[in-house]
mmCIF file of C-alpha atoms and ligand atoms in Angstrom:
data_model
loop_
_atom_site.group_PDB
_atom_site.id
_atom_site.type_symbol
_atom_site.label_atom_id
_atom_site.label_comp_id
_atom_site.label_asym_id
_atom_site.label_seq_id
_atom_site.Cartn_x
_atom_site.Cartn_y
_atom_site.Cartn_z
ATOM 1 C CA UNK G 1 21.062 0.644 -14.060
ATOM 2 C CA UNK G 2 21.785 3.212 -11.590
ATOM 3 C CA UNK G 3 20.931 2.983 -7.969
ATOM 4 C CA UNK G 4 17.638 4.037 -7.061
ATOM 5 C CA UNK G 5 16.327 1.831 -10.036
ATOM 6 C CA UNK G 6 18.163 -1.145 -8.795
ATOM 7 C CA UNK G 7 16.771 -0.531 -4.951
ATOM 8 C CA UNK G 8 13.496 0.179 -6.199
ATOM 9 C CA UNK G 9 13.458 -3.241 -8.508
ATOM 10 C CA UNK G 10 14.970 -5.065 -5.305
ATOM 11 C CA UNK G 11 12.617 -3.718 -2.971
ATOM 12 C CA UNK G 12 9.577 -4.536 -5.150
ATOM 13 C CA UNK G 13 10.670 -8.040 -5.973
ATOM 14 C CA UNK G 14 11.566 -8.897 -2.420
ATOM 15 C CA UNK G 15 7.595 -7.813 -1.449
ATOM 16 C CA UNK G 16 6.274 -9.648 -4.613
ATOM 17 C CA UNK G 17 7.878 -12.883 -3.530
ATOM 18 C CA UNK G 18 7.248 -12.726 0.151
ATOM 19 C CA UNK G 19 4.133 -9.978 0.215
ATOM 20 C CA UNK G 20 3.388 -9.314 4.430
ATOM 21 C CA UNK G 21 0.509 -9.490 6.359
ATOM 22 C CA UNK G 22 -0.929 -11.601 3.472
ATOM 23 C CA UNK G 23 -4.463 -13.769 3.735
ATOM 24 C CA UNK G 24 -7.871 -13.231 5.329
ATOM 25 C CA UNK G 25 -9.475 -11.908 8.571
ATOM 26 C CA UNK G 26 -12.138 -14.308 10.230
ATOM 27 C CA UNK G 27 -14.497 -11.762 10.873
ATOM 28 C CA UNK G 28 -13.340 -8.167 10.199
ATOM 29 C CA UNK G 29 -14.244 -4.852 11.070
ATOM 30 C CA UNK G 30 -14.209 -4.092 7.512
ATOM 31 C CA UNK G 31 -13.876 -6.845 4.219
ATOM 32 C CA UNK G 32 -13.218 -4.480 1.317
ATOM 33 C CA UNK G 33 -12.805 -5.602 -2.646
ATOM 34 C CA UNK G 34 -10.736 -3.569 -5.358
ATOM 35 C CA UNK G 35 -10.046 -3.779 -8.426
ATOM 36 C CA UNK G 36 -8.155 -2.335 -11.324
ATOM 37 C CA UNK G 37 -9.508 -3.364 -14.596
ATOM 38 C CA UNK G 38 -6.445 -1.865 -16.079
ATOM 39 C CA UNK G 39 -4.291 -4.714 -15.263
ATOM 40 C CA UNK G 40 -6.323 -6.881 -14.399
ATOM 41 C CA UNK G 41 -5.589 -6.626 -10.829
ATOM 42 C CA UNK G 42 -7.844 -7.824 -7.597
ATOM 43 C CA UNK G 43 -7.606 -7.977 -3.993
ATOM 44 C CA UNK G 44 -9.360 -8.066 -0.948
ATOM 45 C CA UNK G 45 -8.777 -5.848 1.871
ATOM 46 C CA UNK G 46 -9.279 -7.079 5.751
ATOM 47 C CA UNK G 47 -9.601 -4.766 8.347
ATOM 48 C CA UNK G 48 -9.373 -5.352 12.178
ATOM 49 C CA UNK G 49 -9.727 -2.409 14.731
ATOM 50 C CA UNK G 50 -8.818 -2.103 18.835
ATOM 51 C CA UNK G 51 -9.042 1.112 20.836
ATOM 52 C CA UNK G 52 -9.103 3.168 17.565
ATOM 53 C CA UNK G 53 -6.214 1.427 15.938
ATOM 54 C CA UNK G 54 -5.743 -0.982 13.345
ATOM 55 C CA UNK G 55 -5.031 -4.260 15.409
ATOM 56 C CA UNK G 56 -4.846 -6.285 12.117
ATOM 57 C CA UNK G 57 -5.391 -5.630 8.333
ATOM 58 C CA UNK G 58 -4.550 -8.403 5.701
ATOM 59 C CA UNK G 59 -4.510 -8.546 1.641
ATOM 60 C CA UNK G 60 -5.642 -11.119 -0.227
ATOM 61 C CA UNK G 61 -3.994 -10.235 -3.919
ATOM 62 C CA UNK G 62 -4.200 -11.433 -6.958
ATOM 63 C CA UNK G 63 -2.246 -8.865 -8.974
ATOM 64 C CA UNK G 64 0.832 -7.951 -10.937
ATOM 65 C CA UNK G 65 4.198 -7.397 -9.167
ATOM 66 C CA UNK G 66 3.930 -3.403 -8.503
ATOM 67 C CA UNK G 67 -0.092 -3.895 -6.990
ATOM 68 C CA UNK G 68 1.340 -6.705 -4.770
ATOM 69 C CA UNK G 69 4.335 -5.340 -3.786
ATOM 70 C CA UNK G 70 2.887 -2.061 -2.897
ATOM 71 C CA UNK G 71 -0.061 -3.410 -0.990
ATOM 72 C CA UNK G 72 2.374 -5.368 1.033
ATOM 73 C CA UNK G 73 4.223 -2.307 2.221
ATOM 74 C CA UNK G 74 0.657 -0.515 3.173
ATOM 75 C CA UNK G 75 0.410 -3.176 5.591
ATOM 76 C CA UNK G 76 3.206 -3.414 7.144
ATOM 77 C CA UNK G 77 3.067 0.838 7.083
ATOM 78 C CA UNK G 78 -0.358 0.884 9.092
ATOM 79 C CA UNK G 79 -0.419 -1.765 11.128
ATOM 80 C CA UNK G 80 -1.085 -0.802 14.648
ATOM 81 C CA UNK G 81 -1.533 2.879 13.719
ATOM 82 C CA UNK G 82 -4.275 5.071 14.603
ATOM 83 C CA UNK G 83 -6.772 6.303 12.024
ATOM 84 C CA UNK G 84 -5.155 9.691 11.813
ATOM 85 C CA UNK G 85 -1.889 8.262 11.592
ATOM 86 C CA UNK G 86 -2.822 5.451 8.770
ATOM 87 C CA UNK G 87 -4.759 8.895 6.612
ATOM 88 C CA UNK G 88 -1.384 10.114 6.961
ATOM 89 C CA UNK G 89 0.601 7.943 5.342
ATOM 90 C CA UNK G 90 -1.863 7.657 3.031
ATOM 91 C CA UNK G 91 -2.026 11.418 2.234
ATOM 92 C CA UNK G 92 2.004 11.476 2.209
ATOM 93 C CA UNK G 93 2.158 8.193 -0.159
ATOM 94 C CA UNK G 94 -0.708 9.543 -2.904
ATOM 95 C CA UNK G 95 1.142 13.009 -2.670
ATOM 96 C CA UNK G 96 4.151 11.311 -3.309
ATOM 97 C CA UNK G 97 2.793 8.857 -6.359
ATOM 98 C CA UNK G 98 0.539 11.397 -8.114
ATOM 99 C CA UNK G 99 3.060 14.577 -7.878
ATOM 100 C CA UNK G 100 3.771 15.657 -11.606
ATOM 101 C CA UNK G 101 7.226 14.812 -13.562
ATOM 102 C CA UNK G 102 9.473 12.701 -12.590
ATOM 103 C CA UNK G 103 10.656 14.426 -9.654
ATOM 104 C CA UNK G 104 11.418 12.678 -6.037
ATOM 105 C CA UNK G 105 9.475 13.552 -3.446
ATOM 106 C CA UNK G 106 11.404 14.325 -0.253
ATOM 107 C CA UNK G 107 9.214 12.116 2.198
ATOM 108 C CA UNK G 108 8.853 12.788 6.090
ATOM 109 C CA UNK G 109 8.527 9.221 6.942
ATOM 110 C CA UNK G 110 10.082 7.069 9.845
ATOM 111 C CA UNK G 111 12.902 4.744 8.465
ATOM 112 C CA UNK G 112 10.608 1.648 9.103
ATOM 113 C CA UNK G 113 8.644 2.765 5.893
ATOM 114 C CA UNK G 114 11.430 4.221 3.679
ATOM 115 C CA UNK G 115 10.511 0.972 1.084
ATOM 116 C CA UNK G 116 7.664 3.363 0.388
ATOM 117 C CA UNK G 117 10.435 5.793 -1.258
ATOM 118 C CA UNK G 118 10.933 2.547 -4.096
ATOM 119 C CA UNK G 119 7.244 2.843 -4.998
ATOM 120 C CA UNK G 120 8.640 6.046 -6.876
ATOM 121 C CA UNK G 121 10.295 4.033 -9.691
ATOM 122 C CA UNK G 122 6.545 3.347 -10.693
ATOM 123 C CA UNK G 123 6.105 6.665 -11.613
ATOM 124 C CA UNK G 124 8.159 6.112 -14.978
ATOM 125 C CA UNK G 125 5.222 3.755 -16.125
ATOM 126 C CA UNK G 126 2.178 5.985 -15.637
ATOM 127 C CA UNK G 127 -0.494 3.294 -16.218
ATOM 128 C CA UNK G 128 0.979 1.470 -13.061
ATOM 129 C CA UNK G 129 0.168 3.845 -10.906
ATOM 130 C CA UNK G 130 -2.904 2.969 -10.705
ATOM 131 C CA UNK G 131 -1.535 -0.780 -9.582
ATOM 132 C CA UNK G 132 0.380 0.932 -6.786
ATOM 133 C CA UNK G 133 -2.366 2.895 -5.805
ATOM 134 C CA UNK G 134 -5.658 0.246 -5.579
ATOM 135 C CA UNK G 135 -4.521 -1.222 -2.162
ATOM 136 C CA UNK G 136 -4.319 2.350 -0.588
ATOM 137 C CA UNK G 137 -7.709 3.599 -2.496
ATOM 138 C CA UNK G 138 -8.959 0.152 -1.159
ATOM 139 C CA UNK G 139 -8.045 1.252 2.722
ATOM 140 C CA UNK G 140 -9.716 4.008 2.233
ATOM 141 C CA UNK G 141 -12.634 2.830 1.788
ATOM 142 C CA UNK G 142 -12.100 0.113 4.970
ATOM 143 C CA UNK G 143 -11.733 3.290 7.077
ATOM 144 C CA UNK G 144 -14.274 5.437 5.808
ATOM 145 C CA UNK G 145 -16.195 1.799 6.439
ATOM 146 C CA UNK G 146 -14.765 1.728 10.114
ATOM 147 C CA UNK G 147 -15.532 4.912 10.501
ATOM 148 C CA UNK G 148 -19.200 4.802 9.537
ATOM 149 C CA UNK G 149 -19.558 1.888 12.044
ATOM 150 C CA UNK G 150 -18.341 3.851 15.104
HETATM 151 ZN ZN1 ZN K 201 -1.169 -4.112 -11.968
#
């Protein structure tokens, strides 16, 4: 096994087993479901906002390994960011999952997020991209929810 598949299996288990920012919201800005029929995987999405940035936002998964994993490293990614900021990393991470071939993406982000960079290993199992991607597709839609309250 060579090293980037070994730190992307380590980095993907250690989310799985201890997945951040995980539960519910009492009352949220924004309560969003998704699912991917695919797999067979659901979650809930919570959303908290303060002075245009995301005070809180909690998952509530019921998914395979890569959907859990992943949506444990959005959270911790855009906690306390600002709406721009969170699109961002959204825009970076999508770039980054749904780029063609097998290539790596060189990614501009801060060191705090480089488990992000793991999420790549998915790419050599095509229908689990869509796993990795339902938590981001499901903040998304919480913003564009946020948004259409403000
Ligand atoms: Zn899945």
């Amino acid at each position: 096994m060579s090293l980037a598949d070994e730190l992307y299996r380590e980095t993907i288990l250690d989310h799985y087993h201890n997945p951040r920012n995980h539960g519910t919201i009492e009352s949220p800005d924004a309560k969003i479901e998704g699912v991917n029929p695919l797999c067979g995987d659901e979650l809930t999405l919570y959303l908290s906002m303060e002075d245009g940035k995301i005070k809180d936002v909690k998952l509530e998964a019921k998914g395979c390994s890569i959907n859990t994993a992943s949506g444990s490293m959005m959270t911790e990614a855009v906690l306390g960011k600002s709406i721009d900021e969170a699109n961002k990393i959204i825009g970076t991470f999508k770039e980054m999952m749904l780029a063609k071939g097998n290539d790596t993406v060189e990614l501009d982000l801060p060191e705090d997020l480089e488990d992000l960079e793991a999420l790549q290993g998915v790419k050599k199992y095509p229908v689990r991209i869509k796993c990795a991607l339902l938590p981001w597709n499901t903040l998304i839609e919480g913003i564009e929810t946020v948004e259409g309250k403000r």
